[in-house]
Amino acid sequence: MSREQLVVQLARRSFQTGKTKPLEYRIHQLKSLLRFISERRKDIADAVKRDLGKSENGTELFETLGLEGEIKLAIEKLAEWAAPRPVEQNLLTILDEVYVQPEPLGVVLIIGAWNYPWAVTLQPLVGAIAAGNAAVIKPSEVSAHSAKVMEELLPQYLDKDLYPVVTGGVSETQELLKQRFDHIFYTGNCTVGKLVMEAAARHLTPVTLELGGKSPCYIDKNCDINVACRRITWGKFVNCGQTCIAPDFILCEPCIQSQVVEEIQKCIKEFYTDNPETFEDYGRIINQRHFKRLMALMEGSTVAVGGDSDESHCYIAPTVLKDVTGESKVMKEEIFGPLLPIITVSGIDEAIQFINEREKPLVIYIFSNDNKLIKRVIAETSSGALLANDCLVHFTVSALPFGGVGNSGMGCYHGRHSFDQLSHLRSCLIKQLKMEGVNSIWARFLLLKQVNVSRLRRMALLATLADVVIL
């Protein structure tokens, strides 16, 4: 029996004891998770620094701060989320108890990603714990230092049988996917997402797939281009562009392309100085394989800004590519790095057409002062989310479901959406074993109603035939 099989079996046996059912136990585990983040903040920051070159402030802002907020929200709202949810009744059930009862699914597999190794791995865990599940946690082996810290330290705070951490590479993940789970939550790319879904199908296991894609960013020529470019520069190059909801490419009219390039260049200098390579808050590409992939994507495109690189340190400068077309190499896959192509279009009509001819993205960005134009993009396109006049910040709103559609994923999470995603919403109806006489009256009433309907149909048919004869 493999290590992975043993881990899953132990998690299931622990779940079957019923210890996760009481809300008090779930809250205790959530508070322990919160304490882990608070007490091990330096260990987390050091690991992320070694994995991605991210500063301590960057880790606080993009990894742990939002995670702490999610945990605190779950602790505060758990009693409300887990309570029976009354539903509207009909005449047949007016005297009955009818409600939806959230209940745990069982054992959940969480497969994390390397780009934000703590946030995207532990935020689903918050939902799993709150919903009363056991969860097997598989951090990405690509962010090896974060995975090691998670494996060594998390079991010191959480129930190690209910919430085990399994490390390893492809073979370990494949072995995990052979096991039966009650839900699989995967964050990563579309190629692996298909393999996860295929493995889950063997056990009829539902999945949440948080994928990505090429998120477009349309700039209306009449908007404040300075402000638009400032916000786009921040959203694109944070974490060295390795963000699933980063703007993947810009769509704009040819008349503003030069201005867009100029404004983004100014913002890069303001945010990361003249030499981003030496700036503490500008990270690195995760490894040399991804470095080489990104360098290859630039082939055939014109570098307007940046383009500098150092393979030995996995450094690529914030880079803007101009005069790109839909057939350019950089447009053939999700970039996931600090390259920002600009594609010129004749206007909003062509921009919408360009977006709709491709897979549905995780998010569409639009910068415009025209509310009608924004609403038109909402009405005529489809994406996991749409954000107007800013980047990334919708991720911070716990009340908004975060997730993709089509090729960018399925399912959603954050806040109550995480709880519902990892719960079974069970329909419950409780009727009393009395007042049978009333049931008999109801039955006769419905039967009479059925006869009357039938009679009405015959009368309508006769009336129709009479009209035909007269004509």
Short mmCIF file of C-alpha atoms in Angstrom, two decimals, residues 97-471:
data_model
loop_
_atom_site.label_atom_id
_atom_site.label_comp_id
_atom_site.label_asym_id
_atom_site.label_seq_id
_atom_site.Cartn_x
_atom_site.Cartn_y
_atom_site.Cartn_z
CA GLU A 97 -40.51 21.62 7.98
CA VAL A 98 -38.68 22.27 4.69
CA TYR A 99 -35.08 23.46 4.53
CA VAL A 100 -31.59 23.02 3.07
CA GLN A 101 -28.98 21.59 5.44
CA PRO A 102 -25.30 22.07 4.52
CA GLU A 103 -23.31 18.95 5.38
CA PRO A 104 -19.66 17.93 4.92
CA LEU A 105 -18.71 16.13 1.72
CA GLY A 106 -16.03 13.94 3.28
CA VAL A 107 -12.37 13.90 2.28
CA VAL A 108 -11.20 16.71 -0.03
CA LEU A 109 -7.97 16.78 -2.04
CA ILE A 110 -6.44 20.25 -2.41
CA ILE A 111 -3.72 20.57 -5.05
CA GLY A 112 -2.03 23.95 -4.75
CA ALA A 113 -0.06 26.09 -7.20
CA TRP A 114 3.45 27.53 -7.03
CA ASN A 115 2.87 31.17 -7.94
CA TYR A 116 1.18 32.06 -4.63
CA PRO A 117 2.07 28.87 -2.75
CA TRP A 118 0.35 29.82 0.50
CA ALA A 119 -2.71 31.81 -0.56
CA VAL A 120 -4.01 29.46 -3.27
CA THR A 121 -3.28 26.34 -1.22
CA LEU A 122 -4.58 27.35 2.19
CA GLN A 123 -7.60 29.45 1.14
CA PRO A 124 -9.42 26.34 -0.15
CA LEU A 125 -8.38 24.62 3.11
CA VAL A 126 -10.25 27.32 5.04
CA GLY A 127 -13.42 26.37 3.17
CA ALA A 128 -12.78 22.65 3.66
CA ILE A 129 -12.32 23.02 7.43
CA ALA A 130 -15.31 25.35 7.80
CA ALA A 131 -17.53 22.91 5.90
CA GLY A 132 -16.47 20.06 8.21
CA ASN A 133 -14.37 18.05 5.78
CA ALA A 134 -11.07 16.27 6.10
CA ALA A 135 -8.53 17.55 3.57
CA VAL A 136 -5.36 16.13 2.05
CA ILE A 137 -3.11 19.07 1.14
CA LYS A 138 -0.74 18.72 -1.82
CA PRO A 139 1.44 21.85 -2.22
CA SER A 140 3.20 22.38 -5.53
CA GLU A 141 6.63 20.78 -5.73
CA VAL A 142 7.78 23.68 -7.94
CA SER A 143 7.74 26.05 -4.94
CA ALA A 144 9.85 23.51 -3.03
CA HIS A 145 10.81 25.65 -0.04
CA SER A 146 7.21 26.62 0.71
CA ALA A 147 6.13 22.98 0.35
CA LYS A 148 8.81 21.88 2.83
CA VAL A 149 7.79 24.47 5.43
CA MET A 150 4.13 23.53 4.99
CA GLU A 151 4.91 19.83 5.42
CA GLU A 152 7.06 20.36 8.52
CA LEU A 153 5.12 23.04 10.38
CA LEU A 154 1.41 22.83 9.52
CA PRO A 155 0.91 19.45 11.30
CA GLN A 156 2.14 21.12 14.50
CA TYR A 157 -1.02 23.27 14.46
CA LEU A 158 -3.75 21.25 12.72
CA ASP A 159 -5.03 17.72 13.29
CA LYS A 160 -2.37 15.77 11.38
CA ASP A 161 -4.72 12.87 10.58
CA LEU A 162 -7.55 15.03 9.23
CA TYR A 163 -5.36 17.58 7.43
CA PRO A 164 -2.17 15.82 6.27
CA VAL A 165 0.34 17.48 3.94
CA VAL A 166 1.67 15.29 1.13
CA THR A 167 4.74 16.53 -0.73
CA GLY A 168 6.36 15.21 -3.89
CA GLY A 169 6.22 15.60 -7.64
CA VAL A 170 4.24 14.18 -10.53
CA SER A 171 4.33 10.54 -9.39
CA GLU A 172 3.03 11.40 -5.90
CA THR A 173 0.25 13.53 -7.35
CA GLN A 174 -0.71 10.76 -9.77
CA GLU A 175 -0.85 8.28 -6.89
CA LEU A 176 -3.10 10.64 -4.93
CA LEU A 177 -5.40 11.00 -7.93
CA LYS A 178 -5.87 7.22 -8.02
CA GLN A 179 -7.54 7.40 -4.60
CA ARG A 180 -11.22 8.13 -4.09
CA PHE A 181 -12.00 11.60 -2.78
CA ASP A 182 -15.30 13.36 -2.22
CA HIS A 183 -14.08 16.54 -3.93
CA ILE A 184 -10.89 17.64 -5.66
CA PHE A 185 -9.85 21.29 -5.64
CA TYR A 186 -7.09 22.02 -8.15
CA THR A 187 -5.34 25.31 -8.92
CA GLY A 188 -3.03 25.38 -11.92
CA ASN A 189 -3.00 25.16 -15.70
CA CYS A 190 -5.55 23.82 -18.14
CA THR A 191 -3.45 20.83 -19.29
CA VAL A 192 -3.10 19.39 -15.80
CA GLY A 193 -6.69 20.41 -15.01
CA LYS A 194 -7.92 18.03 -17.71
CA LEU A 195 -5.86 15.19 -16.19
CA VAL A 196 -7.29 15.94 -12.74
CA MET A 197 -10.82 15.92 -14.11
CA GLU A 198 -10.18 12.64 -15.96
CA ALA A 199 -8.88 10.99 -12.79
CA ALA A 200 -11.81 12.33 -10.76
CA ALA A 201 -14.30 10.96 -13.28
CA ARG A 202 -13.26 7.38 -12.45
CA HIS A 203 -14.77 7.84 -9.00
CA LEU A 204 -17.50 10.30 -10.04
CA THR A 205 -15.74 12.86 -7.85
CA PRO A 206 -16.77 16.51 -8.34
CA VAL A 207 -13.99 19.00 -9.02
CA THR A 208 -13.22 22.67 -8.63
CA LEU A 209 -10.70 23.76 -11.25
CA GLU A 210 -9.10 27.16 -10.77
CA LEU A 211 -7.23 27.56 -14.05
CA GLY A 212 -6.25 30.68 -15.98
CA GLY A 213 -5.99 31.68 -19.60
CA LYS A 214 -5.27 34.87 -21.50
CA SER A 215 -7.10 37.68 -19.73
CA PRO A 216 -7.56 40.64 -22.10
CA CYS A 217 -7.36 44.30 -21.13
CA TYR A 218 -9.15 46.84 -23.34
CA ILE A 219 -8.20 50.53 -23.05
CA ASP A 220 -10.76 52.99 -24.37
CA LYS A 221 -8.99 55.87 -26.13
CA ASN A 222 -11.18 58.40 -24.30
CA CYS A 223 -10.28 57.27 -20.78
CA ASP A 224 -7.56 58.67 -18.51
CA ILE A 225 -4.70 56.73 -20.09
CA ASN A 226 -2.20 57.77 -17.43
CA VAL A 227 -4.29 56.26 -14.62
CA ALA A 228 -5.20 53.20 -16.72
CA CYS A 229 -1.56 52.41 -17.49
CA ARG A 230 -0.55 52.91 -13.88
CA ARG A 231 -3.08 50.34 -12.69
CA ILE A 232 -2.30 47.94 -15.53
CA THR A 233 1.45 48.15 -14.80
CA TRP A 234 0.83 47.25 -11.17
CA GLY A 235 -1.54 44.38 -12.02
CA LYS A 236 0.69 42.93 -14.71
CA PHE A 237 4.14 42.98 -13.12
CA VAL A 238 3.36 42.19 -9.47
CA ASN A 239 4.89 38.79 -8.63
CA CYS A 240 6.89 39.14 -11.85
CA GLY A 241 3.72 38.61 -13.89
CA GLN A 242 3.15 35.15 -12.41
CA THR A 243 -0.48 35.76 -11.47
CA CYS A 244 -3.42 33.86 -12.97
CA ILE A 245 -5.55 37.03 -13.12
CA ALA A 246 -2.81 39.34 -14.43
CA PRO A 247 -3.71 41.23 -17.63
CA ASP A 248 -2.29 38.95 -20.34
CA PHE A 249 -2.43 41.43 -23.21
CA ILE A 250 -3.68 44.92 -24.06
CA LEU A 251 -6.21 45.76 -26.76
CA CYS A 252 -6.28 49.42 -27.88
CA GLU A 253 -6.66 51.57 -30.96
CA PRO A 254 -3.47 52.35 -32.97
CA CYS A 255 -3.74 56.06 -32.20
CA ILE A 256 -2.98 55.52 -28.49
CA GLN A 257 -0.45 52.66 -28.71
CA SER A 258 2.59 54.94 -28.42
CA GLN A 259 1.09 56.80 -25.47
CA VAL A 260 0.28 53.52 -23.73
CA VAL A 261 3.88 52.33 -24.19
CA GLU A 262 5.25 55.63 -22.90
CA GLU A 263 3.00 55.69 -19.82
CA ILE A 264 3.74 52.07 -18.89
CA GLN A 265 7.47 52.75 -19.25
CA LYS A 266 7.15 55.67 -16.82
CA CYS A 267 5.23 53.52 -14.34
CA ILE A 268 7.78 50.68 -14.51
CA LYS A 269 10.50 53.17 -13.64
CA GLU A 270 8.42 54.63 -10.80
CA PHE A 271 7.49 51.24 -9.34
CA TYR A 272 10.74 49.32 -9.88
CA THR A 273 13.40 52.04 -10.43
CA ASP A 274 15.74 52.24 -13.44
CA ASN A 275 17.10 48.81 -12.59
CA PRO A 276 14.33 46.39 -11.54
CA GLU A 277 16.90 43.59 -11.23
CA THR A 278 18.26 45.16 -8.05
CA PHE A 279 14.89 46.28 -6.66
CA GLU A 280 13.73 44.26 -3.65
CA ASP A 281 10.04 44.16 -4.57
CA TYR A 282 10.60 42.82 -8.09
CA GLY A 283 10.75 39.02 -7.94
CA ARG A 284 12.12 36.29 -10.16
CA ILE A 285 10.79 33.66 -12.54
CA ILE A 286 10.15 30.46 -10.60
CA ASN A 287 12.74 28.32 -12.42
CA GLN A 288 14.86 28.06 -15.57
CA ARG A 289 12.30 25.98 -17.45
CA HIS A 290 9.76 28.79 -17.19
CA PHE A 291 12.48 31.35 -17.91
CA LYS A 292 13.30 29.64 -21.22
CA ARG A 293 9.61 29.29 -22.07
CA LEU A 294 9.06 33.03 -21.58
CA MET A 295 12.13 34.03 -23.58
CA ALA A 296 10.91 31.85 -26.45
CA LEU A 297 7.49 33.57 -26.38
CA MET A 298 9.13 36.91 -27.25
CA GLU A 299 10.48 35.59 -30.55
CA GLY A 300 9.04 37.46 -33.52
CA SER A 301 7.68 40.39 -31.45
CA THR A 302 9.02 43.94 -31.18
CA VAL A 303 10.30 44.90 -27.72
CA ALA A 304 9.10 48.41 -26.89
CA VAL A 305 10.14 48.45 -23.22
CA GLY A 306 12.50 46.24 -21.23
CA GLY A 307 13.56 42.88 -22.64
CA ASP A 308 16.64 42.52 -20.43
CA SER A 309 17.24 39.11 -18.84
CA ASP A 310 19.69 37.03 -16.82
CA GLU A 311 19.17 33.28 -17.04
CA SER A 312 21.48 32.50 -14.12
CA HIS A 313 19.18 34.45 -11.78
CA CYS A 314 15.90 33.71 -13.63
CA TYR A 315 15.46 37.45 -14.15
CA ILE A 316 13.35 38.99 -16.91
CA ALA A 317 12.76 42.74 -16.83
CA PRO A 318 9.22 44.16 -17.09
CA THR A 319 8.72 44.02 -20.84
CA VAL A 320 6.21 45.57 -23.25
CA LEU A 321 5.81 44.15 -26.76
CA LYS A 322 4.18 46.25 -29.48
CA ASP A 323 2.64 45.58 -32.90
CA VAL A 324 1.68 42.08 -31.80
CA THR A 325 -1.00 40.13 -33.73
CA GLY A 326 -3.27 37.29 -32.79
CA GLU A 327 -0.91 34.95 -34.65
CA SER A 328 2.21 35.99 -32.73
CA LYS A 329 3.94 33.32 -30.66
CA VAL A 330 3.27 35.22 -27.44
CA MET A 331 -0.48 34.94 -28.11
CA LYS A 332 -0.53 31.13 -28.36
CA GLU A 333 -0.56 30.40 -24.62
CA GLU A 334 -1.04 32.06 -21.25
CA ILE A 335 2.08 34.16 -20.66
CA PHE A 336 2.39 33.89 -16.87
CA GLY A 337 5.38 36.19 -16.76
CA PRO A 338 6.46 39.85 -17.12
CA LEU A 339 5.68 40.19 -20.85
CA LEU A 340 2.87 42.54 -21.89
CA PRO A 341 1.88 42.43 -25.58
CA ILE A 342 -0.15 45.24 -27.17
CA ILE A 343 -2.55 44.37 -29.98
CA THR A 344 -4.18 47.19 -31.91
CA VAL A 345 -7.87 47.02 -32.85
CA SER A 346 -10.14 49.46 -34.65
CA GLY A 347 -12.41 49.91 -31.64
CA ILE A 348 -14.69 48.17 -29.19
CA ASP A 349 -16.44 46.10 -31.89
CA GLU A 350 -13.20 44.45 -32.99
CA ALA A 351 -12.04 44.09 -29.39
CA ILE A 352 -15.20 42.18 -28.44
CA GLN A 353 -14.87 40.03 -31.56
CA PHE A 354 -11.21 39.30 -30.74
CA ILE A 355 -12.14 38.24 -27.20
CA ASN A 356 -15.08 36.09 -28.27
CA GLU A 357 -13.06 34.22 -30.90
CA ARG A 358 -10.88 32.79 -28.12
CA GLU A 359 -11.38 30.67 -25.01
CA LYS A 360 -13.29 32.30 -22.16
CA PRO A 361 -10.74 34.03 -19.90
CA LEU A 362 -10.54 34.09 -16.12
CA VAL A 363 -11.13 37.86 -16.16
CA ILE A 364 -11.74 40.65 -18.67
CA TYR A 365 -10.35 44.09 -17.86
CA ILE A 366 -11.71 47.28 -19.38
CA PHE A 367 -10.62 50.86 -18.78
CA SER A 368 -13.21 53.43 -19.77
CA ASN A 369 -15.20 56.40 -18.44
CA ASP A 370 -18.19 55.27 -20.50
CA ASN A 371 -20.49 53.18 -18.32
CA LYS A 372 -22.56 52.11 -21.35
CA LEU A 373 -19.44 50.77 -23.03
CA ILE A 374 -18.53 48.81 -19.89
CA LYS A 375 -22.04 47.36 -19.67
CA ARG A 376 -21.85 46.43 -23.35
CA VAL A 377 -18.67 44.42 -22.75
CA ILE A 378 -20.40 42.70 -19.84
CA ALA A 379 -23.41 41.87 -22.01
CA GLU A 380 -21.52 40.71 -25.11
CA THR A 381 -18.65 38.66 -23.62
CA SER A 382 -18.20 35.85 -21.10
CA SER A 383 -15.46 35.39 -18.49
CA GLY A 384 -14.94 34.26 -14.93
CA ALA A 385 -15.05 37.92 -13.84
CA LEU A 386 -15.06 41.40 -15.32
CA LEU A 387 -13.22 44.29 -13.71
CA ALA A 388 -13.50 47.86 -14.93
CA ASN A 389 -10.85 50.49 -14.28
CA ASP A 390 -8.56 48.46 -12.02
CA CYS A 391 -6.71 45.13 -11.86
CA LEU A 392 -6.68 42.16 -9.46
CA VAL A 393 -8.69 43.78 -6.66
CA HIS A 394 -11.81 41.66 -7.19
CA PHE A 395 -9.79 38.79 -5.69
CA THR A 396 -9.89 40.60 -2.33
CA VAL A 397 -13.71 40.75 -2.13
CA SER A 398 -14.83 37.68 -0.19
CA ALA A 399 -18.46 38.22 -1.19
CA LEU A 400 -17.58 37.75 -4.88
CA PRO A 401 -17.25 34.17 -6.16
CA PHE A 402 -13.77 33.69 -7.58
CA GLY A 403 -13.46 31.22 -10.44
CA GLY A 404 -13.42 30.67 -14.16
CA VAL A 405 -15.77 29.51 -16.88
CA GLY A 406 -15.11 27.13 -19.74
CA ASN A 407 -11.38 26.80 -20.35
CA SER A 408 -10.53 29.07 -17.41
CA GLY A 409 -12.05 26.71 -14.87
CA MET A 410 -15.18 25.57 -13.06
CA GLY A 411 -16.50 26.12 -9.58
CA CYS A 412 -15.65 29.04 -7.32
CA TYR A 413 -14.50 29.95 -3.84
CA HIS A 414 -13.81 32.76 -1.31
CA GLY A 415 -15.89 33.49 1.76
CA ARG A 416 -19.24 31.71 1.87
CA HIS A 417 -18.66 30.49 -1.69
CA SER A 418 -15.81 28.30 -0.39
CA PHE A 419 -18.09 26.85 2.29
CA ASP A 420 -20.88 26.09 -0.19
CA GLN A 421 -18.48 24.73 -2.81
CA LEU A 422 -17.14 22.17 -0.35
CA SER A 423 -20.50 21.29 1.25
CA HIS A 424 -23.38 19.12 0.15
CA LEU A 425 -26.52 21.25 0.28
CA ARG A 426 -28.97 18.59 1.41
CA SER A 427 -32.71 18.99 0.77
CA CYS A 428 -34.76 18.14 3.88
CA LEU A 429 -38.54 17.82 4.35
CA ILE A 430 -40.05 16.65 7.65
CA LYS A 431 -43.76 15.75 7.66
CA GLN A 432 -45.80 14.63 10.69
CA LEU A 433 -47.43 11.15 10.89
CA LYS A 434 -50.84 12.63 11.59
CA MET A 435 -53.65 14.64 9.95
CA GLU A 436 -54.08 11.87 7.36
CA GLY A 437 -57.64 13.07 6.81
CA VAL A 438 -56.25 16.35 5.50
CA ASN A 439 -54.03 14.40 3.09
CA SER A 440 -57.10 12.57 1.77
CA ILE A 441 -58.88 15.87 1.16
CA TRP A 442 -55.82 17.17 -0.68
CA ALA A 443 -55.73 14.04 -2.82
CA ARG A 444 -59.43 14.38 -3.78
CA PHE A 445 -58.96 18.09 -4.48
CA LEU A 446 -56.02 17.45 -6.80
CA LEU A 447 -57.87 14.62 -8.55
CA LEU A 448 -60.88 16.87 -9.09
CA LYS A 449 -58.60 19.59 -10.35
CA GLN A 450 -57.07 17.12 -12.80
CA VAL A 451 -60.51 16.11 -14.10
CA ASN A 452 -61.54 19.72 -14.54
CA VAL A 453 -58.37 20.45 -16.50
CA SER A 454 -59.09 17.50 -18.76
CA ARG A 455 -62.65 18.68 -19.28
CA LEU A 456 -61.45 22.18 -20.13
CA ARG A 457 -59.07 20.75 -22.71
CA ARG A 458 -61.92 18.83 -24.41
CA MET A 459 -64.11 21.94 -24.43
CA ALA A 460 -61.29 24.01 -25.97
CA LEU A 461 -60.76 21.37 -28.66
CA LEU A 462 -64.48 21.31 -29.51
CA ALA A 463 -64.55 25.11 -29.70
CA THR A 464 -61.59 25.06 -32.08
CA LEU A 465 -63.25 22.46 -34.32
CA ALA A 466 -66.48 24.49 -34.36
CA ASP A 467 -64.54 27.54 -35.54
CA VAL A 468 -62.96 25.51 -38.33
CA VAL A 469 -66.35 24.18 -39.49
CA ILE A 470 -67.87 27.68 -39.54
CA LEU A 471 -64.95 29.01 -41.60
#
